[in-house]
Amino acid sequence: MAIDEMWLQFSILKKRLTNEIFYVNLEYEDKITIRLRSEICEWLGCQLTGEKSEATVVLSVNSKLDDNLEAYEVKENEIIGASSVGLLYGFYAYLRLKLSGANLSEKSAPAQSLRMINHWDQVDGTIERGYAGESIFFGRFGSNDNTDTGSFAVKNIGTDIFRNDFTRLKMYARFLASIGINAISLNNVNVRGLGTSLIVSPYIEKVGEISKLFATFGLKTFLAINWAAPKLIGELKTSDPLDENVYTWWQQTIDHIYEVIPDFGGFVVKADSEGEPGPYQYGRNHADGANMLAKAFEKYNGLVIWRTFVYNSQTDWRKRKNDRAKAAYENFMPLDGDFSDNVILQIKFGPIDFGVREPLMPLFGALKKTNQLMEFQITAEYLGHQLDLNYVLPQWLEMIHFDNYGQPKDTIRANSPVATHSGFIAIGNVGMDENWCGNKLSQANFYGFGRMCWNNDLTATEILQEWIALTFSEVKAEVQKEIFELLIDSNQTYELYNAPLAVGSMMVPHYHYGPSINGYEYDRWGAYHFSDRNGLGIDRTTATGTGFASLYAPEVAKVFEDKSKTPDEILLFFHYVEYGHLLHNGKTLIQTIYDQHFEGFERVKSYIKSWKSLKGQVDEATYDNVADRLERQLEHARNWRDQVNTYFYRMSGIPDDQGREIYR
Ligand code: GCU
């Protein structure tokens, strides 16, 4: 079967555009405009003319269009870019408008400067938290032993850890450019085994080939590094960031990378986190570590993207004042202003780990002298593994619009000393599956991430409508509407049958799919719900709890510190609440738990019914793909409903006021 082309249904597009004639009016050519020409000729099957007068669409570059060189303007039969990359985005915008039947009129510049995808792909072809097949970059091929055993003997292994499927990579790069993504890191942040050597020969040359292709779509390539690389592959005795030899090793390694890849983006670093090495091992802090690398990148304008996902993963659950939610703040807030200009902190949107409901990470708004990126997870680690329907844009948009410290809506950019060193970043969800994402409908989240980065004012509804119009352009309007209805509240549906009211962490440990109420409860990972016979929830208030609530701006803290003011949906993240407590919704906590879990399950049942009505109306592959996943989702929702309801019925002894079946 042919590989699905994410969002662009090419055959249809071709049909609509074959009569059009493009004229590209450029005084110069760079790799992006060459790409654009070849897109027009080879891919769309449209004609390119040398004469403006013959053209239906004229493309040109005008640097006066906007201060932002990525900007474009589409007006009827004209596409203008502020630079060649702006023109590339303008061209895709033209296709988007045309295909979705919108007005051919749009002037636009991206809201976020860095719009980046992290891959968690590993050199053996597996993907950490991947739900769509193997890596599109790497794989274990040939007879060489490339196992991720922790052995760093690179001799005789060669470079065939790469999949070398450049056709697929080109499709992917095109998709990324079409939604405005401009940076990508290729490998997992947990860099192990041979993955550590991607930054050196002979692997870096292969990375160079990929990066060359990506550059023609306006994308910069980054790599994740292992902090201990100087020791592991450099044969040094230490990786101490303040050691001269360590610095020299990094400088030489980075010099060599730039010889091979002159427009290399930089490094992504997960240090001192979940067992990964880092500067703490040498009594240094994160600024010492990041700035040392930044210095080596300086002359190339390279970036160090340093993750703040740092917490003690050896927590003692007996100590109630310990709070993983505070960890990133405690580790990084004291360093505000200490990082070099080419360092950017990559900060997860919430304080725990991409849960279906978390408050905003309080570092946003508080950090004022540090470049920052907000991190999202497209791959659905905690959101149903791309089996369950989960259109996540409503949740993400709530995060980016959350107002901490009464800041302007572009807080991240405003608080980054180098405004262009800020933006949004997400872990991607693609693999070798035919439809890229395992579940065809999960493509909407990737598409949505790109659109949200570009235009912060788009709503979840607008983004979804756009995606459906582009992806299901061949189906009837009623069918499109049905698909829209299925997806628009699916994140909320998932939340209904998951752990109640933001208490989090009731899923199967490590695997993170399916309920396991006490799976993490007495474990070392710092993710607890503290249920007992009287109630549940985590007291994060200053008066009696961990004090996390006080990390927000005073006006926000006032809400979260007070049980009666905290919104229902986030209540158990901040408070321990008794089962009989009356919520804002007018019901008790226990009744809310029962109602939500019954409702979540019923909603999934209705999804199945509605999808069945689409049989024969969407292509068969998509129909079967989604039908299969919905059946699995129903089973998942049933398990959540019954385990959660039974657990809390046994704990509380309070029956459901509607007498529905709860197992004993
Ligand atoms: C989560 C996830 C890990 C991942 C980590 C990270 O904890 O389960 O697989 O490595 O996030 O973001 O680094």
Short mmCIF file of N, CA and C in Angstrom, two decimals, residues 189 191 225-232 238-242 246 250 269-290 292-293 306-307 309-310 331-332:
data_model
loop_
_atom_site.label_atom_id
_atom_site.label_comp_id
_atom_site.label_asym_id
_atom_site.label_seq_id
_atom_site.Cartn_x
_atom_site.Cartn_y
_atom_site.Cartn_z
N VAL A 189 16.46 11.63 23.43
CA VAL A 189 17.20 12.38 24.46
C VAL A 189 17.91 11.47 25.46
N VAL A 191 20.37 9.19 25.35
CA VAL A 191 21.32 8.79 24.31
C VAL A 191 22.18 7.66 24.87
N ILE A 225 22.58 14.73 22.70
CA ILE A 225 23.88 14.18 23.10
C ILE A 225 23.82 13.50 24.47
N ASN A 226 24.79 12.66 24.69
CA ASN A 226 25.00 12.08 26.00
C ASN A 226 26.01 12.95 26.72
N TRP A 227 25.66 13.44 27.89
CA TRP A 227 26.53 14.36 28.61
C TRP A 227 27.92 13.75 28.87
N ALA A 228 27.95 12.44 29.02
CA ALA A 228 29.21 11.78 29.36
C ALA A 228 30.03 11.41 28.12
N ALA A 229 29.69 11.96 26.96
CA ALA A 229 30.40 11.58 25.73
C ALA A 229 31.92 11.72 25.83
N PRO A 230 32.46 12.78 26.46
CA PRO A 230 33.92 12.88 26.51
C PRO A 230 34.56 11.63 27.14
N LYS A 231 33.85 11.08 28.15
CA LYS A 231 34.38 9.88 28.80
C LYS A 231 34.08 8.64 27.97
N LEU A 232 32.87 8.61 27.43
CA LEU A 232 32.42 7.39 26.77
C LEU A 232 33.04 7.19 25.39
N THR A 238 37.13 12.23 32.51
CA THR A 238 36.05 12.98 33.15
C THR A 238 35.17 13.64 32.09
N SER A 239 33.98 14.05 32.51
CA SER A 239 33.13 14.88 31.65
C SER A 239 32.78 16.18 32.38
N ASP A 240 33.59 16.52 33.36
CA ASP A 240 33.39 17.74 34.15
C ASP A 240 33.39 18.97 33.22
N PRO A 241 32.30 19.74 33.23
CA PRO A 241 32.22 20.86 32.28
C PRO A 241 33.29 21.93 32.51
N LEU A 242 33.88 21.98 33.69
CA LEU A 242 34.89 23.02 33.92
C LEU A 242 36.32 22.51 33.67
N VAL A 246 37.94 18.65 28.71
CA VAL A 246 36.55 18.35 28.34
C VAL A 246 36.06 19.42 27.36
N TRP A 250 34.91 18.92 23.37
CA TRP A 250 33.63 19.35 22.80
C TRP A 250 33.87 20.33 21.65
N VAL A 269 19.89 18.56 25.08
CA VAL A 269 20.56 17.88 26.20
C VAL A 269 19.58 17.53 27.32
N LYS A 270 19.55 16.25 27.64
CA LYS A 270 18.85 15.80 28.85
C LYS A 270 19.94 15.39 29.83
N ALA A 271 20.12 16.19 30.87
CA ALA A 271 21.22 15.91 31.80
C ALA A 271 20.70 15.82 33.23
N ASP A 272 21.33 14.97 34.00
CA ASP A 272 20.94 14.78 35.42
C ASP A 272 19.45 14.48 35.55
N SER A 273 18.95 13.66 34.69
CA SER A 273 17.52 13.37 34.70
C SER A 273 17.29 11.89 34.47
N GLU A 274 16.48 11.30 35.31
CA GLU A 274 16.09 9.89 35.16
C GLU A 274 17.30 9.00 34.88
N GLY A 275 18.37 9.23 35.61
CA GLY A 275 19.54 8.36 35.50
C GLY A 275 20.55 8.77 34.44
N GLU A 276 20.23 9.79 33.65
CA GLU A 276 21.20 10.24 32.64
C GLU A 276 22.31 11.05 33.31
N PRO A 277 23.53 10.99 32.76
CA PRO A 277 24.64 11.74 33.36
C PRO A 277 24.45 13.25 33.21
N GLY A 278 25.19 14.02 33.99
CA GLY A 278 25.06 15.48 33.88
C GLY A 278 26.05 16.18 34.78
N PRO A 279 26.05 17.49 34.77
CA PRO A 279 27.04 18.26 35.53
C PRO A 279 26.98 18.06 37.05
N TYR A 280 25.79 17.68 37.58
CA TYR A 280 25.71 17.47 39.04
C TYR A 280 26.72 16.43 39.52
N GLN A 281 27.02 15.49 38.65
CA GLN A 281 27.97 14.44 39.05
C GLN A 281 29.32 15.01 39.43
N TYR A 282 29.59 16.22 38.93
CA TYR A 282 30.89 16.85 39.20
C TYR A 282 30.73 18.06 40.11
N GLY A 283 29.59 18.15 40.77
CA GLY A 283 29.35 19.29 41.66
C GLY A 283 29.14 20.60 40.91
N ARG A 284 28.81 20.52 39.64
CA ARG A 284 28.55 21.74 38.84
C ARG A 284 27.03 21.87 38.64
N ASN A 285 26.61 23.05 38.23
CA ASN A 285 25.17 23.20 38.00
C ASN A 285 24.85 23.19 36.50
N HIS A 286 23.56 23.34 36.19
CA HIS A 286 23.14 23.24 34.79
C HIS A 286 23.68 24.39 33.94
N ALA A 287 23.84 25.56 34.54
CA ALA A 287 24.38 26.67 33.76
C ALA A 287 25.86 26.39 33.41
N ASP A 288 26.61 25.82 34.35
CA ASP A 288 28.00 25.45 34.04
C ASP A 288 28.04 24.52 32.83
N GLY A 289 27.15 23.54 32.86
CA GLY A 289 27.14 22.55 31.79
C GLY A 289 26.74 23.15 30.46
N ALA A 290 25.63 23.88 30.47
CA ALA A 290 25.10 24.41 29.22
C ALA A 290 26.03 25.48 28.63
N MET A 292 29.22 25.87 28.92
CA MET A 292 30.46 25.32 28.36
C MET A 292 30.21 24.91 26.90
N LEU A 293 29.11 24.21 26.66
CA LEU A 293 28.79 23.80 25.28
C LEU A 293 28.49 25.03 24.42
N TRP A 306 18.55 22.95 26.35
CA TRP A 306 18.81 22.25 27.62
C TRP A 306 17.49 21.97 28.32
N ARG A 307 17.21 20.70 28.59
CA ARG A 307 15.89 20.36 29.15
C ARG A 307 15.84 20.57 30.66
N PHE A 309 13.59 19.02 32.52
CA PHE A 309 12.91 17.84 33.07
C PHE A 309 13.88 17.10 34.00
N VAL A 310 14.17 17.76 35.12
CA VAL A 310 15.15 17.25 36.07
C VAL A 310 14.43 17.05 37.39
N ASN A 331 15.29 23.59 40.55
CA ASN A 331 16.59 23.43 39.90
C ASN A 331 16.97 24.61 39.01
N PHE A 332 15.96 25.24 38.39
CA PHE A 332 16.30 26.22 37.35
C PHE A 332 16.00 27.67 37.70
#
